[in-house]
PDB file of C-alpha atoms in Angstrom:
ATOM      1  CA  THR A   1      26.950  14.464 -12.330  1.00 79.00           C
ATOM      2  CA  ALA A   2      24.578  11.969 -10.765  1.00 74.00           C
ATOM      3  CA  GLU A   3      27.242  11.162  -8.167  1.00 77.00           C
ATOM      4  CA  ASN A   4      27.585  14.641  -6.639  1.00 81.00           C
ATOM      5  CA  LEU A   5      24.075  16.065  -6.680  1.00 82.00           C
ATOM      6  CA  ASP A   6      24.375  16.797  -2.970  1.00 82.00           C
ATOM      7  CA  GLN A   7      26.622  19.750  -3.894  1.00 84.00           C
ATOM      8  CA  VAL A   8      25.208  23.195  -4.604  1.00 84.00           C
ATOM      9  CA  ILE A   9      26.476  26.380  -6.226  1.00 86.00           C
ATOM     10  CA  PRO A  10      27.602  28.971  -3.653  1.00 86.00           C
ATOM     11  CA  ILE A  11      25.499  32.152  -3.762  1.00 81.00           C
ATOM     12  CA  ARG A  12      27.947  35.043  -3.889  1.00 76.00           C
ATOM     13  CA  THR A  13      25.666  37.775  -5.173  1.00 69.00           C
ATOM     14  CA  GLY A  14      22.683  39.530  -3.732  1.00 66.00           C
ATOM     15  CA  ASP A  15      19.142  39.735  -5.044  1.00 77.00           C
ATOM     16  CA  ASP A  16      20.046  40.174  -8.719  1.00 83.00           C
ATOM     17  CA  GLU A  17      19.649  38.076 -11.857  1.00 87.00           C
ATOM     18  CA  ILE A  18      22.729  35.917 -11.168  1.00 86.00           C
ATOM     19  CA  GLY A  19      21.662  35.337  -7.564  1.00 85.00           C
ATOM     20  CA  ARG A  20      18.128  34.347  -8.534  1.00 86.00           C
ATOM     21  CA  LEU A  21      19.475  32.084 -11.292  1.00 88.00           C
ATOM     22  CA  THR A  22      21.801  30.401  -8.772  1.00 88.00           C
ATOM     23  CA  VAL A  23      18.901  29.769  -6.386  1.00 88.00           C
ATOM     24  CA  THR A  24      16.818  28.305  -9.254  1.00 90.00           C
ATOM     25  CA  ILE A  25      19.651  25.985 -10.343  1.00 90.00           C
ATOM     26  CA  ASN A  26      20.247  24.862  -6.744  1.00 90.00           C
ATOM     27  CA  ASP A  27      16.536  24.062  -6.390  1.00 91.00           C
ATOM     28  CA  MET A  28      16.690  22.012  -9.590  1.00 91.00           C
ATOM     29  CA  ILE A  29      19.786  20.143  -8.366  1.00 89.00           C
ATOM     30  CA  GLY A  30      18.002  19.445  -5.086  1.00 89.00           C
ATOM     31  CA  ARG A  31      14.995  17.973  -6.875  1.00 88.00           C
ATOM     32  CA  LEU A  32      17.256  15.829  -9.065  1.00 89.00           C
ATOM     33  CA  HIS A  33      19.117  14.627  -5.982  1.00 86.00           C
ATOM     34  CA  GLY A  34      15.826  13.619  -4.387  1.00 81.00           C
ATOM     35  CA  SER A  35      14.677  11.811  -7.555  1.00 79.00           C
ATOM     36  CA  PHE A  36      17.949   9.867  -7.912  1.00 81.00           C
ATOM     37  CA  ALA A  37      17.857   8.919  -4.235  1.00 76.00           C
ATOM     38  CA  GLN A  38      14.258   7.747  -4.604  1.00 70.00           C
ATOM     39  CA  VAL A  39      15.146   5.554  -7.608  1.00 73.00           C
ATOM     40  CA  ARG A  40      18.100   4.019  -5.754  1.00 74.00           C
ATOM     41  CA  GLN A  41      15.964   3.364  -2.682  1.00 68.00           C
ATOM     42  CA  PHE A  42      13.187   1.828  -4.768  1.00 68.00           C
ATOM     43  CA  SER A  43      15.659  -0.470  -6.564  1.00 71.00           C
ATOM     44  CA  ALA A  44      17.159  -1.580  -3.250  1.00 69.00           C
ATOM     45  CA  ASP A  45      13.725  -2.152  -1.662  1.00 67.00           C
ATOM     46  CA  ALA A  46      12.394  -4.048  -4.677  1.00 71.00           C
ATOM     47  CA  SER A  47      15.489  -6.258  -4.782  1.00 74.00           C
ATOM     48  CA  HIS A  48      15.148  -7.004  -1.074  1.00 69.00           C
ATOM     49  CA  GLU A  49      11.442  -7.797  -1.306  1.00 71.00           C
ATOM     50  CA  LEU A  50      11.970 -10.168  -4.240  1.00 78.00           C
ATOM     51  CA  ARG A  51      15.098 -11.766  -2.805  1.00 81.00           C
ATOM     52  CA  THR A  52      13.585 -12.721   0.555  1.00 77.00           C
ATOM     53  CA  PRO A  53      10.918 -15.155  -0.724  1.00 80.00           C
ATOM     54  CA  LEU A  54      13.398 -16.654  -3.188  1.00 86.00           C
ATOM     55  CA  THR A  55      15.903 -17.224  -0.383  1.00 86.00           C
ATOM     56  CA  VAL A  56      13.240 -18.982   1.690  1.00 84.00           C
ATOM     57  CA  VAL A  57      12.218 -21.237  -1.221  1.00 87.00           C
ATOM     58  CA  ARG A  58      15.835 -22.085  -2.076  1.00 89.00           C
ATOM     59  CA  GLY A  59      16.734 -22.838   1.543  1.00 88.00           C
ATOM     60  CA  GLU A  60      13.780 -25.140   2.117  1.00 87.00           C
ATOM     61  CA  ILE A  61      14.297 -27.034  -1.145  1.00 89.00           C
ATOM     62  CA  GLU A  62      18.023 -27.477  -0.467  1.00 89.00           C
ATOM     63  CA  LEU A  63      17.230 -28.748   3.029  1.00 85.00           C
ATOM     64  CA  ALA A  64      14.632 -31.172   1.658  1.00 87.00           C
ATOM     65  CA  LEU A  65      17.148 -32.581  -0.848  1.00 88.00           C
ATOM     66  CA  ARG A  66      19.846 -33.302   1.733  1.00 87.00           C
ATOM     67  CA  SER A  67      18.102 -36.360   3.120  1.00 85.00           C
ATOM     68  CA  LYS A  68      15.142 -38.543   2.390  1.00 87.00           C
ATOM     69  CA  LYS A  69      11.855 -37.216   3.750  1.00 86.00           C
ATOM     70  CA  THR A  70       8.429 -38.624   4.366  1.00 89.00           C
ATOM     71  CA  PRO A  71       5.615 -37.673   1.959  1.00 89.00           C
ATOM     72  CA  GLU A  72       4.152 -35.427   4.678  1.00 90.00           C
ATOM     73  CA  GLU A  73       7.476 -33.590   5.081  1.00 88.00           C
ATOM     74  CA  TYR A  74       7.804 -33.085   1.314  1.00 89.00           C
ATOM     75  CA  ARG A  75       4.237 -31.787   1.276  1.00 90.00           C
ATOM     76  CA  ARG A  76       5.069 -29.200   3.964  1.00 88.00           C
ATOM     77  CA  VAL A  77       8.059 -28.029   1.911  1.00 88.00           C
ATOM     78  CA  LEU A  78       5.885 -27.698  -1.200  1.00 89.00           C
ATOM     79  CA  GLU A  79       3.194 -25.809   0.727  1.00 89.00           C
ATOM     80  CA  SER A  80       5.770 -23.370   2.094  1.00 87.00           C
ATOM     81  CA  ALA A  81       7.305 -22.901  -1.376  1.00 87.00           C
ATOM     82  CA  LEU A  82       3.870 -22.256  -2.856  1.00 89.00           C
ATOM     83  CA  GLU A  83       3.152 -19.648  -0.167  1.00 84.00           C
ATOM     84  CA  GLU A  84       6.369 -17.767  -1.026  1.00 85.00           C
ATOM     85  CA  ILE A  85       5.683 -18.023  -4.777  1.00 87.00           C
ATOM     86  CA  LEU A  86       2.211 -16.538  -4.264  1.00 84.00           C
ATOM     87  CA  ARG A  87       3.835 -13.739  -2.269  1.00 80.00           C
ATOM     88  CA  LEU A  88       6.281 -13.091  -5.137  1.00 85.00           C
ATOM     89  CA  THR A  89       3.396 -13.056  -7.616  1.00 83.00           C
ATOM     90  CA  THR A  90       1.537 -10.482  -5.515  1.00 78.00           C
ATOM     91  CA  ILE A  91       4.596  -8.218  -5.323  1.00 79.00           C
ATOM     92  CA  ILE A  92       5.220  -8.424  -9.073  1.00 83.00           C
ATOM     93  CA  ASP A  93       1.549  -7.848  -9.933  1.00 80.00           C
ATOM     94  CA  ASN A  94       1.456  -4.782  -7.671  1.00 77.00           C
ATOM     95  CA  LEU A  95       4.679  -3.413  -9.169  1.00 78.00           C
ATOM     96  CA  LEU A  96       3.279  -3.881 -12.684  1.00 79.00           C
ATOM     97  CA  THR A  97       0.082  -2.090 -11.653  1.00 78.00           C
ATOM     98  CA  LEU A  98       2.043   0.914 -10.369  1.00 76.00           C
ATOM     99  CA  ALA A  99       4.403   0.906 -13.378  1.00 76.00           C
ATOM    100  CA  LYS A 100       1.491   0.913 -15.838  1.00 77.00           C
ATOM    101  CA  ALA A 101      -0.201   3.670 -13.850  1.00 73.00           C
ATOM    102  CA  GLU A 102       2.899   5.882 -14.019  1.00 71.00           C
ATOM    103  CA  GLN A 103       3.236   5.337 -17.778  1.00 70.00           C
ATOM    104  CA  GLY A 104      -0.439   6.028 -18.395  1.00 72.00           C
ATOM    105  CA  LEU A 105      -0.993   2.484 -19.682  1.00 67.00           C
ATOM    106  CA  SER A 106      -3.618   1.555 -17.101  1.00 72.00           C
ATOM    107  CA  GLN A 107      -6.884   2.795 -18.551  1.00 78.00           C
ATOM    108  CA  PRO A 108      -9.752   3.159 -16.060  1.00 80.00           C
ATOM    109  CA  ASN A 109     -13.183   1.824 -16.929  1.00 86.00           C
ATOM    110  CA  PHE A 110     -15.461   4.616 -15.697  1.00 89.00           C
ATOM    111  CA  SER A 111     -19.170   4.061 -15.214  1.00 92.00           C
ATOM    112  CA  GLU A 112     -21.825   4.933 -12.652  1.00 92.00           C
ATOM    113  CA  VAL A 113     -21.028   3.144  -9.386  1.00 92.00           C
ATOM    114  CA  ASP A 114     -23.555   2.679  -6.593  1.00 93.00           C
ATOM    115  CA  LEU A 115     -21.359   3.290  -3.542  1.00 92.00           C
ATOM    116  CA  LYS A 116     -23.967   2.106  -1.049  1.00 92.00           C
ATOM    117  CA  ASP A 117     -24.213  -1.233  -2.844  1.00 93.00           C
ATOM    118  CA  LEU A 118     -20.411  -1.497  -3.081  1.00 93.00           C
ATOM    119  CA  VAL A 119     -19.818  -0.791   0.619  1.00 92.00           C
ATOM    120  CA  GLU A 120     -22.548  -3.217   1.703  1.00 92.00           C
ATOM    121  CA  GLU A 121     -20.906  -5.909  -0.437  1.00 92.00           C
ATOM    122  CA  LEU A 122     -17.513  -5.149   1.125  1.00 92.00           C
ATOM    123  CA  TYR A 123     -19.037  -5.200   4.601  1.00 92.00           C
ATOM    124  CA  GLU A 124     -20.276  -8.743   4.051  1.00 91.00           C
ATOM    125  CA  ASP A 125     -16.844  -9.809   2.756  1.00 88.00           C
ATOM    126  CA  SER A 126     -15.031  -8.150   5.668  1.00 91.00           C
ATOM    127  CA  THR A 127     -17.081  -9.980   8.298  1.00 90.00           C
ATOM    128  CA  ILE A 128     -15.819 -13.242   6.788  1.00 88.00           C
ATOM    129  CA  LEU A 129     -12.202 -11.979   6.707  1.00 86.00           C
ATOM    130  CA  ALA A 130     -12.423 -10.946  10.365  1.00 90.00           C
ATOM    131  CA  GLN A 131     -13.916 -14.174  11.692  1.00 88.00           C
ATOM    132  CA  TRP A 132     -10.630 -16.000  12.297  1.00 87.00           C
ATOM    133  CA  LYS A 133      -9.400 -13.171  14.552  1.00 90.00           C
ATOM    134  CA  LYS A 134     -12.769 -12.736  16.269  1.00 91.00           C
ATOM    135  CA  ILE A 135     -12.822  -9.101  15.201  1.00 93.00           C
ATOM    136  CA  THR A 136     -16.173  -7.323  15.096  1.00 93.00           C
ATOM    137  CA  VAL A 137     -16.842  -5.436  11.862  1.00 93.00           C
ATOM    138  CA  SER A 138     -19.709  -2.951  11.941  1.00 93.00           C
ATOM    139  CA  LEU A 139     -21.279  -0.568   9.442  1.00 91.00           C
ATOM    140  CA  GLU A 140     -21.748   2.665  11.365  1.00 87.00           C
ATOM    141  CA  SER A 141     -23.530   4.710   8.746  1.00 82.00           C
ATOM    142  CA  ILE A 142     -24.180   4.494   5.035  1.00 84.00           C
ATOM    143  CA  SER A 143     -25.878   6.891   2.624  1.00 82.00           C
ATOM    144  CA  SER A 144     -27.299   6.224  -0.833  1.00 87.00           C
ATOM    145  CA  MET A 145     -25.118   7.845  -3.480  1.00 90.00           C
ATOM    146  CA  SER A 146     -23.479   7.148  -6.811  1.00 91.00           C
ATOM    147  CA  ILE A 147     -20.210   8.228  -8.363  1.00 91.00           C
ATOM    148  CA  VAL A 148     -18.676   8.042 -11.818  1.00 93.00           C
ATOM    149  CA  GLY A 149     -15.656   5.810 -11.297  1.00 91.00           C
ATOM    150  CA  ASP A 150     -13.927   2.512 -11.922  1.00 91.00           C
ATOM    151  CA  ARG A 151     -15.858  -0.019  -9.822  1.00 92.00           C
ATOM    152  CA  VAL A 152     -13.084  -2.630  -9.885  1.00 89.00           C
ATOM    153  CA  ARG A 153     -10.491  -0.135  -8.683  1.00 90.00           C
ATOM    154  CA  LEU A 154     -12.796   1.340  -6.041  1.00 93.00           C
ATOM    155  CA  HIS A 155     -13.494  -2.162  -4.752  1.00 92.00           C
ATOM    156  CA  GLN A 156      -9.725  -2.763  -4.617  1.00 89.00           C
ATOM    157  CA  LEU A 157      -9.179   0.538  -2.778  1.00 92.00           C
ATOM    158  CA  PHE A 158     -11.796  -0.017  -0.076  1.00 93.00           C
ATOM    159  CA  LEU A 159     -10.965  -3.695   0.382  1.00 91.00           C
ATOM    160  CA  ASN A 160      -7.281  -2.845   0.787  1.00 90.00           C
ATOM    161  CA  LEU A 161      -8.044  -0.425   3.620  1.00 93.00           C
ATOM    162  CA  ILE A 162     -10.417  -2.888   5.302  1.00 93.00           C
ATOM    163  CA  ASP A 163      -7.937  -5.755   4.973  1.00 90.00           C
ATOM    164  CA  ASN A 164      -5.172  -3.626   6.527  1.00 90.00           C
ATOM    165  CA  ALA A 165      -7.437  -2.668   9.420  1.00 92.00           C
ATOM    166  CA  ILE A 166      -8.187  -6.339  10.120  1.00 92.00           C
ATOM    167  CA  LYS A 167      -4.524  -7.378   9.769  1.00 89.00           C
ATOM    168  CA  TYR A 168      -3.238  -4.822  12.256  1.00 90.00           C
ATOM    169  CA  THR A 169      -6.036  -5.122  14.801  1.00 92.00           C
ATOM    170  CA  PRO A 170      -5.427  -7.600  17.645  1.00 91.00           C
ATOM    171  CA  GLU A 171      -7.794 -10.487  18.215  1.00 92.00           C
ATOM    172  CA  GLY A 172     -11.112  -9.398  19.716  1.00 91.00           C
ATOM    173  CA  GLY A 173     -10.833  -5.814  18.417  1.00 93.00           C
ATOM    174  CA  SER A 174     -13.219  -3.927  16.170  1.00 94.00           C
ATOM    175  CA  VAL A 175     -13.315  -2.323  12.728  1.00 95.00           C
ATOM    176  CA  ILE A 176     -15.942   0.289  11.862  1.00 94.00           C
ATOM    177  CA  LEU A 177     -16.921   1.239   8.306  1.00 94.00           C
ATOM    178  CA  ALA A 178     -18.835   4.332   7.227  1.00 93.00           C
ATOM    179  CA  MET A 179     -19.915   5.983   3.965  1.00 93.00           C
ATOM    180  CA  GLU A 180     -21.395   9.487   4.149  1.00 92.00           C
ATOM    181  CA  ARG A 181     -22.178  12.419   1.905  1.00 91.00           C
ATOM    182  CA  LYS A 182     -20.363  15.605   2.947  1.00 90.00           C
ATOM    183  CA  ASN A 183     -20.190  18.892   0.989  1.00 87.00           C
ATOM    184  CA  GLY A 184     -20.508  17.320  -2.449  1.00 88.00           C
ATOM    185  CA  THR A 185     -18.148  14.439  -1.694  1.00 92.00           C
ATOM    186  CA  ALA A 186     -18.517  10.788  -0.799  1.00 93.00           C
ATOM    187  CA  VAL A 187     -16.537  10.115   2.375  1.00 95.00           C
ATOM    188  CA  PHE A 188     -15.564   6.523   3.129  1.00 95.00           C
ATOM    189  CA  SER A 189     -13.792   5.779   6.416  1.00 94.00           C
ATOM    190  CA  VAL A 190     -12.293   2.721   8.079  1.00 95.00           C
ATOM    191  CA  ARG A 191     -11.672   2.996  11.817  1.00 94.00           C
ATOM    192  CA  ASP A 192      -9.951   0.264  13.799  1.00 94.00           C
ATOM    193  CA  THR A 193      -8.747  -0.476  17.322  1.00 93.00           C
ATOM    194  CA  GLY A 194      -5.413  -1.743  16.077  1.00 91.00           C
ATOM    195  CA  ILE A 195      -1.766  -1.200  16.932  1.00 90.00           C
ATOM    196  CA  GLY A 196      -1.715   2.296  15.438  1.00 89.00           C
ATOM    197  CA  ILE A 197       0.981   4.141  13.508  1.00 88.00           C
ATOM    198  CA  PRO A 198       3.674   6.334  15.126  1.00 88.00           C
ATOM    199  CA  GLN A 199       3.323  10.024  14.252  1.00 87.00           C
ATOM    200  CA  GLU A 200       6.763  10.133  12.601  1.00 85.00           C
ATOM    201  CA  ASP A 201       5.681   7.433  10.130  1.00 85.00           C
ATOM    202  CA  LEU A 202       2.327   8.888   9.053  1.00 84.00           C
ATOM    203  CA  GLY A 203       3.838  10.938   6.222  1.00 83.00           C
ATOM    204  CA  LYS A 204       5.607   7.926   4.703  1.00 84.00           C
ATOM    205  CA  ILE A 205       3.041   5.127   4.759  1.00 85.00           C
ATOM    206  CA  PHE A 206       1.932   5.775   1.157  1.00 84.00           C
ATOM    207  CA  ASP A 207       5.510   5.367  -0.126  1.00 81.00           C
ATOM    208  CA  ARG A 208       6.318   2.126  -1.899  1.00 73.00           C
ATOM    209  CA  PHE A 209       7.674  -0.647   0.298  1.00 72.00           C
ATOM    210  CA  TYR A 210       7.464   1.555   3.394  1.00 72.00           C
ATOM    211  CA  ARG A 211       6.319  -0.419   6.407  1.00 65.00           C
ATOM    212  CA  VAL A 212       6.315   0.703   9.998  1.00 63.00           C
ATOM    213  CA  ASP A 213       7.309  -2.747  11.274  1.00 60.00           C
ATOM    214  CA  LYS A 214       8.866  -4.762   8.442  1.00 53.00           C
ATOM    215  CA  ALA A 215       9.083  -8.019  10.394  1.00 48.00           C
ATOM    216  CA  ARG A 216       5.455  -7.834  11.538  1.00 50.00           C
ATOM    217  CA  SER A 217       4.230  -6.788   8.081  1.00 50.00           C
ATOM    218  CA  ARG A 218       5.929  -9.742   6.448  1.00 52.00           C
ATOM    219  CA  GLU A 219       4.512 -12.085   9.082  1.00 53.00           C
ATOM    220  CA  LEU A 220       1.016 -10.803   8.267  1.00 52.00           C
ATOM    221  CA  GLY A 221       1.564 -11.081   4.517  1.00 54.00           C
ATOM    222  CA  GLY A 222       2.089  -7.388   3.736  1.00 58.00           C
ATOM    223  CA  THR A 223       4.163  -6.285   0.735  1.00 60.00           C
ATOM    224  CA  GLY A 224       4.442  -2.558   1.425  1.00 71.00           C
ATOM    225  CA  LEU A 225       2.686  -1.700  -1.857  1.00 80.00           C
ATOM    226  CA  GLY A 226      -1.000  -1.771  -0.901  1.00 82.00           C
ATOM    227  CA  LEU A 227      -1.248   1.809   0.322  1.00 88.00           C
ATOM    228  CA  SER A 228       0.736   3.084  -2.696  1.00 87.00           C
ATOM    229  CA  ILE A 229      -1.859   1.484  -4.956  1.00 86.00           C
ATOM    230  CA  ALA A 230      -4.652   2.876  -2.774  1.00 90.00           C
ATOM    231  CA  LYS A 231      -3.202   6.382  -3.165  1.00 91.00           C
ATOM    232  CA  TRP A 232      -2.989   5.931  -6.941  1.00 90.00           C
ATOM    233  CA  ILE A 233      -6.650   4.837  -7.152  1.00 91.00           C
ATOM    234  CA  VAL A 234      -7.720   7.837  -5.070  1.00 94.00           C
ATOM    235  CA  ASP A 235      -5.720  10.183  -7.341  1.00 92.00           C
ATOM    236  CA  LEU A 236      -7.280   8.492 -10.383  1.00 89.00           C
ATOM    237  CA  HIS A 237     -10.686   9.566  -9.049  1.00 92.00           C
ATOM    238  CA  ARG A 238      -9.417  13.058  -8.111  1.00 93.00           C
ATOM    239  CA  GLY A 239     -10.021  12.420  -4.441  1.00 94.00           C
ATOM    240  CA  THR A 240      -7.977  12.564  -1.251  1.00 95.00           C
ATOM    241  CA  ILE A 241      -6.912   9.992   1.324  1.00 94.00           C
ATOM    242  CA  THR A 242      -5.871  10.871   4.881  1.00 94.00           C
ATOM    243  CA  VAL A 243      -5.001   8.999   8.031  1.00 93.00           C
ATOM    244  CA  THR A 244      -5.106   9.770  11.730  1.00 93.00           C
ATOM    245  CA  SER A 245      -3.619   7.368  14.213  1.00 92.00           C
ATOM    246  CA  GLU A 246      -2.490   6.866  17.786  1.00 89.00           C
ATOM    247  CA  THR A 247      -0.105   4.114  18.790  1.00 89.00           C
ATOM    248  CA  GLY A 248      -1.860   1.403  20.768  1.00 89.00           C
ATOM    249  CA  VAL A 249      -5.292   2.967  20.192  1.00 90.00           C
ATOM    250  CA  GLY A 250      -6.004   2.576  16.472  1.00 92.00           C
ATOM    251  CA  SER A 251      -6.118   4.268  13.075  1.00 94.00           C
ATOM    252  CA  THR A 252      -8.707   5.900  10.833  1.00 94.00           C
ATOM    253  CA  PHE A 253      -8.269   6.049   7.068  1.00 95.00           C
ATOM    254  CA  THR A 254     -10.586   8.466   5.268  1.00 95.00           C
ATOM    255  CA  VAL A 255     -11.177   8.624   1.514  1.00 96.00           C
ATOM    256  CA  SER A 256     -13.029  11.607   0.005  1.00 95.00           C
ATOM    257  CA  LEU A 257     -14.256  11.311  -3.598  1.00 94.00           C
ATOM    258  CA  PRO A 258     -16.012  14.088  -5.544  1.00 92.00           C
ATOM    259  CA  LEU A 259     -19.584  13.243  -6.483  1.00 87.00           C
ATOM    260  CA  GLY A 260     -19.670  15.600  -9.451  1.00 70.00           C
TER     261      GLY A 260
END
């Protein structure tokens, strides 16, 4: 049953039909166990992520109702509540995006996309995003090329990676963007001088709700879904996304998209 999928069938025979069948069934049970565990973990993570903002809103409203406040104090409560509601909306929108993608309900709008134009537009946006932290954003290299893809989704993908780089780079650091043509692929990279990602976490960062430092991610406005959506967009375009990182030195995210 679903409650004892951690059990397996003992293999009592050698390399014969029964033995091979037992190994096959055990492999299937193992995959089912992993799938059930993933569903349980996702449900727990989603519940936690949705509960936290609601708890904050409820607590602040209850506190505001206990005694009379000044208009300025009520305004601060409303501003905080609005911030948490916007956070909830972002989480729900991202979950709906991933759910539609898994069910095949999210139809891409493919057309010819000028990647050079797109990256230059994102570069201008990123310099504005980085101003408040005094982070220097530079465009290291850029080549003229086009790709058949969904421009809205590609914009979302690249902006997500740039926004993450800015979020997790300390004040006064730098973020470097590049777009190059390599062996029939368009290679977009974002390199930062941020806090980095521990080696043991690199294989999990594209999982939903996975965050290396949950407290810090929440403080910076992260939901733990951005990189999952980024991975989906890359898969939609039959590309690859990789990351290299060193704690305290920085990270480099690289997206490769086929030009054909």
